[in-house]
Short mmCIF file of C-alpha atoms in Angstrom, two decimals:
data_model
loop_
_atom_site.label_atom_id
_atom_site.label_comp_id
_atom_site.label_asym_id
_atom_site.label_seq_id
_atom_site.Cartn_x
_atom_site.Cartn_y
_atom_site.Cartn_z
CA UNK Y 2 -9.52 32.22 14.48
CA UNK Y 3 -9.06 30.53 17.59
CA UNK Y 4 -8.97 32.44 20.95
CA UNK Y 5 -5.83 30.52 21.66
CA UNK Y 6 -3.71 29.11 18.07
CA UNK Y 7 -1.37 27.58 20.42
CA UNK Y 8 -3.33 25.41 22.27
CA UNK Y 9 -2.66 22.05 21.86
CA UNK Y 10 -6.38 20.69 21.73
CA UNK Y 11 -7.41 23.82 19.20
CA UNK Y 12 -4.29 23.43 17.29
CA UNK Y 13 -4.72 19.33 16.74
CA UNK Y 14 -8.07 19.83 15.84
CA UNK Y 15 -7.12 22.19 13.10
CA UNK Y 16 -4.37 20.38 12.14
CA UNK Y 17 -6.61 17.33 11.85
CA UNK Y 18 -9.24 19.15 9.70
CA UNK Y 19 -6.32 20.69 7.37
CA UNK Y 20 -4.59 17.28 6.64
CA UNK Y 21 -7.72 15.44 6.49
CA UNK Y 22 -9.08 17.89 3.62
CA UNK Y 23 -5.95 18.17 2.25
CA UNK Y 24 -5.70 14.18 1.55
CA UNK Y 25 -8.99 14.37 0.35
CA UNK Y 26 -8.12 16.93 -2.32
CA UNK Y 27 -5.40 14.92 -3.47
CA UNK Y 28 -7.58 12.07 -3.86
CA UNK Y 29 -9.97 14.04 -5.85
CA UNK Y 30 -7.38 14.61 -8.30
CA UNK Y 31 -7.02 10.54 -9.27
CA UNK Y 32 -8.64 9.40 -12.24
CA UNK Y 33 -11.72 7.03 -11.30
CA UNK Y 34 -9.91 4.22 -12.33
CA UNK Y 35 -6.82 4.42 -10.56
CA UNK Y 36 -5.20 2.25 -7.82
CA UNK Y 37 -6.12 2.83 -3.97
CA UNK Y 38 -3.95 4.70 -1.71
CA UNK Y 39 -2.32 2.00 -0.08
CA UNK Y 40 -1.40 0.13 -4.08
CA UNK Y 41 0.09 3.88 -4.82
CA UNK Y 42 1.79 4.09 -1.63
CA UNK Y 43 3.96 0.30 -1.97
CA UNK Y 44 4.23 1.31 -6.29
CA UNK Y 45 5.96 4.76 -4.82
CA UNK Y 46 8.06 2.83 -2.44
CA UNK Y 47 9.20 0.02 -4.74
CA UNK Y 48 10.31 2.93 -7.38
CA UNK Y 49 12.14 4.74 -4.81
CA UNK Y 50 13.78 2.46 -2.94
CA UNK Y 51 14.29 -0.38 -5.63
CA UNK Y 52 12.65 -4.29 -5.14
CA UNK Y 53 11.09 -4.63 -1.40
CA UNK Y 54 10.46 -7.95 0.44
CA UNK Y 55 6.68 -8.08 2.00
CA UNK Y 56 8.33 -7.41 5.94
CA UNK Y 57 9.65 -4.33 4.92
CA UNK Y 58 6.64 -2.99 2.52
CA UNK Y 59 4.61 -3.83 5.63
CA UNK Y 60 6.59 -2.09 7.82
CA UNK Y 61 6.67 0.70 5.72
CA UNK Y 62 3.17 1.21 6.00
CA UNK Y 63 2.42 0.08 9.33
CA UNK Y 64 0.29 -2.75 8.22
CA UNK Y 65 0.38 -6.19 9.14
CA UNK Y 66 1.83 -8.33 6.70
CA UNK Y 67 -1.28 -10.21 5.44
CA UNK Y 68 -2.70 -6.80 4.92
CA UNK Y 69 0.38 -6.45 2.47
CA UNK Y 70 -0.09 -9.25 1.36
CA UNK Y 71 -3.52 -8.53 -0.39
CA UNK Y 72 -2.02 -4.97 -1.75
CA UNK Y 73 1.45 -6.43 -3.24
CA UNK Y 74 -1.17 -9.53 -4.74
CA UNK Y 75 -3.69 -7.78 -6.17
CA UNK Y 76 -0.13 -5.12 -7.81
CA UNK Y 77 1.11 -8.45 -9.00
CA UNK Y 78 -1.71 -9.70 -10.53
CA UNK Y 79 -2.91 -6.37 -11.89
CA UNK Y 80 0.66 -6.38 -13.93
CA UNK Y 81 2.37 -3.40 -11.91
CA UNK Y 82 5.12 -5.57 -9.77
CA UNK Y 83 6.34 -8.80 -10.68
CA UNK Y 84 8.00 -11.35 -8.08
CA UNK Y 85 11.67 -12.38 -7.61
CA UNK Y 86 13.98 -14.73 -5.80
CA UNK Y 87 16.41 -12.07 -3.58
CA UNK Y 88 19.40 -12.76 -5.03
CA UNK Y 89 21.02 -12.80 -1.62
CA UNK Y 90 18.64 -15.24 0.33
CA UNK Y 91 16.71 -17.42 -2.67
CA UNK Y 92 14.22 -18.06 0.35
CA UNK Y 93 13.30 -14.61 0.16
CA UNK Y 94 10.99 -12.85 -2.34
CA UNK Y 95 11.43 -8.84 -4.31
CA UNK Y 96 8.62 -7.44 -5.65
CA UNK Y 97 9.87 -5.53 -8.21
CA UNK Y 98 8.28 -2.69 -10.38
CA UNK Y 99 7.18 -3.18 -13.90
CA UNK Y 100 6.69 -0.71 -16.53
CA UNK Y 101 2.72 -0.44 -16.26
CA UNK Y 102 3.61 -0.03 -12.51
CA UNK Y 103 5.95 2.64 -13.03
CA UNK Y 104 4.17 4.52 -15.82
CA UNK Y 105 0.65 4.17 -13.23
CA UNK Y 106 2.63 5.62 -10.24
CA UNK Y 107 4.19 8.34 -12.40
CA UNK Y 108 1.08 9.56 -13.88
CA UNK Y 109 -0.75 9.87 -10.30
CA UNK Y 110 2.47 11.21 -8.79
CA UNK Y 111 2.50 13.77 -11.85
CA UNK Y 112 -1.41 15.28 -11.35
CA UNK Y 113 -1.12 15.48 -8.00
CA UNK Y 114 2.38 17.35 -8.03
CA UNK Y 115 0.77 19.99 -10.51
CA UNK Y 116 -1.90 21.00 -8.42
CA UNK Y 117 -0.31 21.13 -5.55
CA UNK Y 118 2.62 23.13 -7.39
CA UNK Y 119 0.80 25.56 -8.87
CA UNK Y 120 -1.28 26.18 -5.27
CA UNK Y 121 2.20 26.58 -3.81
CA UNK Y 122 3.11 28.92 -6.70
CA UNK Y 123 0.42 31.26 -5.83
CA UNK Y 124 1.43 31.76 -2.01
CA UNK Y 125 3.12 34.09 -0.81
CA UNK Y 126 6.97 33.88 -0.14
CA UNK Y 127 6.30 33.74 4.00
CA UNK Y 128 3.37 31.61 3.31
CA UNK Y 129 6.02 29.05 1.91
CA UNK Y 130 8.58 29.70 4.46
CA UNK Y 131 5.73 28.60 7.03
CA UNK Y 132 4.98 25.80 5.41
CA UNK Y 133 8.60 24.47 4.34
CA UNK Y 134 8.89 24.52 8.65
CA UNK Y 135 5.48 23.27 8.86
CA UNK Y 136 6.51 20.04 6.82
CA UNK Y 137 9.16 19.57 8.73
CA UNK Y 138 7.57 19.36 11.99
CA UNK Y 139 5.13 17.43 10.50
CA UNK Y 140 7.00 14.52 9.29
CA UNK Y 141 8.88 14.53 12.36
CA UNK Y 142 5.13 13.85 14.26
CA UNK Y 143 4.33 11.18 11.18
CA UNK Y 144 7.74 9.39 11.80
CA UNK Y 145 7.66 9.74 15.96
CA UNK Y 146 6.93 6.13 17.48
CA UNK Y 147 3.15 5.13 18.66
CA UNK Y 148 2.23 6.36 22.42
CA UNK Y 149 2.61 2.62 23.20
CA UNK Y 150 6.04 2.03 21.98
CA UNK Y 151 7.18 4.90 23.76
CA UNK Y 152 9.59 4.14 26.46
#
């Protein structure tokens, strides 16, 4: 243990170390065929939030749009979204989920939610308190804007 847990150098470093192994776990637990991280991430968000346009998948995910771009064409041509006319602004295009697309997301979305269930299972109930706050803080950090766009 740290000689000081509250030290904000000690603490981001274990914070750091935690999340980073902790994404690698998850990782672990996708078959060897399976989409990347950033294909899962736009499937997720199209099935949540219904059809997306490219600006706001990209935004999303803090990429650029040509980035996106590359994801949402290699989903589209992999048969997990299809493309649309926004029925609002035809100049505009959805991408839109298809079955394979939902039935790929689900099934990754599924493993890892098992695991990570059944480790939360075995904790303790204050070890899930602290970690219910934990993920709150946490998301807060993950949503706060960049040091740059900070006013």
């Amino acid at each position: 243990m740290p000689s000081d847990a509250n030290d904000p150098d000690e603490l981001s470093q274990r914070l750091r170390t935690a999340v980073g192994r902790l994404y690698r776990r998850f990782r672990a637990l996708r078959a060897h065929d399976e989409l990347g991280d950033a294909a899962l991430a736009v499937l997720s968000r199209v099935r949540k939030e219904g059809p997306q346009t490219l600006t706001a998948l990209s935004g999303e995910a803090r990429v650029t749009p040509s980035s996106m771009s590359q994801t949402v064409n290699r989903l589209t041509a992999g048969g997990y979204l299809v493309r649309a006319a926004d029925p609002d602004d035809g100049r505009r295009v959805l991408f839109h989920l298809t079955e394979s697309g939902r039935r790929v997301e689900g099934e990754s979305v599924a493993r890892s939610r098992a695991w990570f269930r059944a480790e939360l299972v075995a904790a303790t109930d204050h070890e899930r308190a602290v970690l219910a706050e934990a993920a709150e803080i946490l998301r807060r950090i993950a949503d706060s804007p960049a040091p740059e766009d900070r006013a």
